[in-house]
Short mmCIF file of C-alpha atoms and ligand atoms in Angstrom, two decimals:
data_model
loop_
_atom_site.label_atom_id
_atom_site.label_comp_id
_atom_site.label_asym_id
_atom_site.label_seq_id
_atom_site.Cartn_x
_atom_site.Cartn_y
_atom_site.Cartn_z
CA MET A 981 -7.10 -10.58 -18.80
CA ALA A 982 -9.41 -7.59 -16.98
CA VAL A 983 -8.88 -4.35 -16.03
CA GLU A 984 -8.78 -3.67 -12.08
CA ARG A 985 -8.25 -1.44 -9.51
CA THR A 986 -5.83 -2.01 -6.45
CA LEU A 987 -5.10 0.73 -3.54
CA SER A 988 -1.48 1.46 -2.83
CA ILE A 989 -0.07 2.86 -0.20
CA ILE A 990 3.36 4.48 0.11
CA LYS A 991 4.34 4.25 3.77
CA PRO A 992 6.06 7.02 6.19
CA ASP A 993 9.47 5.94 5.64
CA ALA A 994 9.42 5.88 1.51
CA VAL A 995 7.78 9.73 1.95
CA ALA A 996 10.52 10.11 4.39
CA LYS A 997 13.26 8.94 1.93
CA ASN A 998 11.92 11.15 -0.87
CA VAL A 999 11.46 8.32 -3.40
CA ILE A 1000 7.33 9.24 -4.09
CA GLY A 1001 8.62 9.84 -7.80
CA GLN A 1002 10.49 6.88 -8.16
CA ILE A 1003 7.89 4.47 -6.98
CA TYR A 1004 5.07 6.35 -9.01
CA SER A 1005 7.58 5.66 -12.08
CA ARG A 1006 7.55 2.03 -11.32
CA PHE A 1007 3.37 1.97 -11.65
CA GLU A 1008 3.70 3.80 -15.02
CA ASN A 1009 6.16 1.44 -16.63
CA ALA A 1010 4.40 -1.45 -15.66
CA GLY A 1011 0.73 0.31 -16.89
CA LEU A 1012 -0.84 0.68 -14.05
CA LYS A 1013 -2.79 4.24 -14.27
CA ILE A 1014 -3.15 6.44 -11.17
CA VAL A 1015 -7.04 7.12 -11.19
CA ALA A 1016 -7.13 8.61 -7.86
CA ALA A 1017 -4.30 9.74 -5.39
CA LYS A 1018 -3.77 11.88 -1.86
CA MET A 1019 -1.13 12.65 0.62
CA LYS A 1020 -2.60 12.40 4.08
CA GLN A 1021 -1.28 12.05 7.71
CA LEU A 1022 -3.43 9.40 8.94
CA SER A 1023 -4.63 9.22 12.70
CA ARG A 1024 -4.74 6.04 14.88
CA GLU A 1025 -8.54 5.41 13.61
CA ASP A 1026 -7.66 5.64 10.34
CA ALA A 1027 -4.69 3.25 10.92
CA GLU A 1028 -6.53 0.75 12.92
CA GLY A 1029 -9.17 0.65 10.91
CA PHE A 1030 -7.52 -0.02 7.63
CA TYR A 1031 -5.43 -2.77 9.26
CA ALA A 1032 -8.17 -3.87 11.48
CA VAL A 1033 -7.95 -7.93 10.32
CA HIS A 1034 -4.86 -7.72 11.98
CA LYS A 1035 -5.56 -6.55 15.26
CA GLU A 1036 -5.09 -9.55 17.21
CA ARG A 1037 -1.44 -9.59 15.60
CA PRO A 1038 1.45 -9.45 18.07
CA PHE A 1039 2.75 -6.21 15.67
CA PHE A 1040 -0.44 -4.43 15.21
CA LYS A 1041 0.52 -1.77 18.42
CA ASP A 1042 4.07 -1.06 16.34
CA LEU A 1043 2.25 -1.37 12.41
CA VAL A 1044 -0.25 1.73 13.80
CA ASP A 1045 2.53 3.77 15.49
CA PHE A 1046 4.66 3.29 12.20
CA MET A 1047 1.59 4.10 10.16
CA VAL A 1048 1.53 7.37 11.96
CA SER A 1049 4.86 8.21 12.07
CA GLY A 1050 4.79 10.82 9.11
CA PRO A 1051 2.42 11.49 6.11
CA VAL A 1052 1.71 8.43 3.41
CA ILE A 1053 0.71 8.92 -0.07
CA ILE A 1054 -2.87 6.83 -1.02
CA GLN A 1055 -3.33 5.96 -4.51
CA ALA A 1056 -5.88 3.64 -6.25
CA LEU A 1057 -4.11 1.79 -9.74
CA GLU A 1058 -6.03 1.02 -12.75
CA GLY A 1059 -4.76 -1.41 -15.31
CA GLU A 1060 -4.67 -4.95 -16.26
CA ASN A 1061 -5.00 -7.48 -13.29
CA ALA A 1062 -3.78 -4.82 -11.38
CA VAL A 1063 -4.07 -6.55 -8.00
CA ILE A 1064 -0.93 -9.01 -8.81
CA ALA A 1065 0.35 -6.97 -11.26
CA HIS A 1066 1.15 -4.15 -8.03
CA ARG A 1067 2.11 -6.91 -5.80
CA ASP A 1068 4.88 -8.26 -8.18
CA LEU A 1069 6.29 -4.80 -8.00
CA MET A 1070 5.85 -4.48 -4.37
CA GLY A 1071 7.92 -7.77 -4.06
CA ALA A 1072 7.82 -10.07 -0.19
CA THR A 1073 6.55 -8.40 2.93
CA ASP A 1074 10.19 -8.67 4.24
CA PRO A 1075 12.37 -6.61 1.96
CA LYS A 1076 15.48 -9.73 2.81
CA LYS A 1077 13.18 -11.99 0.94
CA ALA A 1078 11.92 -9.68 -1.69
CA GLU A 1079 13.06 -10.05 -5.19
CA LYS A 1080 15.56 -7.84 -6.52
CA GLY A 1081 14.34 -4.86 -8.32
CA THR A 1082 11.10 -5.05 -6.38
CA ILE A 1083 9.76 -1.64 -4.46
CA ARG A 1084 10.85 -3.33 -1.28
CA ALA A 1085 13.74 -4.95 -1.86
CA ASP A 1086 15.15 -1.51 -3.10
CA PHE A 1087 13.91 0.74 -1.01
CA ALA A 1088 12.58 -1.22 2.25
CA ASP A 1089 14.35 -1.37 5.66
CA SER A 1090 12.60 -3.84 7.39
CA ILE A 1091 9.54 -6.35 7.56
CA ASP A 1092 7.90 -3.29 9.85
CA ALA A 1093 9.34 -0.40 7.48
CA ASN A 1094 9.04 -2.06 4.40
CA ALA A 1095 7.64 1.57 2.24
CA VAL A 1096 4.65 0.16 0.53
CA HIS A 1097 1.01 -1.34 0.85
CA GLY A 1098 -0.96 -3.08 -1.81
CA SER A 1099 -4.54 -5.10 -1.66
CA ASP A 1100 -3.97 -8.38 -1.82
CA SER A 1101 -7.18 -9.10 -3.71
CA VAL A 1102 -10.20 -7.93 -6.13
CA GLU A 1103 -12.48 -7.95 -3.12
CA ASN A 1104 -10.22 -6.08 -0.79
CA ALA A 1105 -9.24 -3.69 -3.14
CA ALA A 1106 -12.98 -2.45 -3.48
CA ILE A 1107 -13.26 -2.21 0.28
CA GLU A 1108 -9.63 -0.57 0.97
CA ILE A 1109 -10.51 1.81 -2.29
CA ALA A 1110 -13.92 2.97 -0.55
CA TYR A 1111 -12.52 2.82 3.06
CA PHE A 1112 -10.40 6.08 1.45
CA PHE A 1113 -11.74 7.38 -1.39
CA GLY A 1114 -15.54 6.67 -1.19
CA THR A 1115 -17.49 4.34 -3.33
CA GLU A 1116 -17.59 6.82 -6.13
CA VAL A 1117 -14.07 5.92 -7.24
CA TYR A 1118 -14.25 2.30 -7.54
CA SER A 1119 -17.11 2.29 -9.74
CA ARG A 1120 -15.97 3.01 -13.44
N1 LIG B 2436 3.80 -6.76 9.38
C1 LIG B 2436 4.95 -6.56 10.34
N2 LIG B 2436 5.53 -7.42 11.16
C2 LIG B 2436 4.84 -8.81 10.57
C3 LIG B 2436 4.29 -9.19 9.44
C4 LIG B 2436 3.75 -7.93 8.93
O1 LIG B 2436 5.21 -5.34 10.89
O2 LIG B 2436 5.46 -9.69 11.18
C5 LIG B 2436 3.41 -5.52 9.25
C6 LIG B 2436 4.33 -5.04 7.39
O3 LIG B 2436 4.39 -3.83 7.65
C7 LIG B 2436 2.76 -5.77 6.97
C8 LIG B 2436 1.93 -5.57 6.80
O4 LIG B 2436 2.15 -5.66 8.66
O5 LIG B 2436 3.15 -4.94 5.00
C9 LIG B 2436 0.48 -5.91 6.56
O6 LIG B 2436 0.75 -7.43 6.86
P1 LIG B 2436 0.62 -8.53 5.57
O7 LIG B 2436 1.01 -9.98 5.97
O8 LIG B 2436 -0.74 -8.27 5.08
O9 LIG B 2436 1.85 -8.05 4.67
P2 LIG B 2436 1.70 -7.92 3.05
O10 LIG B 2436 0.40 -7.77 2.51
O11 LIG B 2436 1.71 -5.76 3.78
O12 LIG B 2436 2.74 -7.79 2.42
#
């Protein structure tokens, strides 16, 4: 087992639903520690840079529009196998396909407004944590 860090975002739909605390409880109950956190209104530049890997995808403009539609909460989580543990808590990208009891099954409305983001690998976690918090947060 490896102690990892991962980047989590509570997206504008979930912030607007007032479920930040419920989502944080799920992290804590799963043994994931919040080691950095901030609320931020993303600029278009922030959102476009963060999702740059998707810039050729048909949903890119809608994704950016959604991510700047209200404030988000961004956090770095730390724990045993944090990347996979967090993805398991989140559930599938499309909430209709997400397992019962996952964050997306319980709080997301659609594949576009799907409540949360989570890094998909340890390598991307390092890049994404540095994107929002700088490199000093990632190094333990
Ligand atoms: N997305 C979308 N439509 C799609 C696929 C993805 O709006 O058909 C959005 C969705 O918000 C998703 C994000 O783009 O969370 C990033 O997609 P990815 O495949 O990386 O999914 P994730 O890692 O967030 O589950």
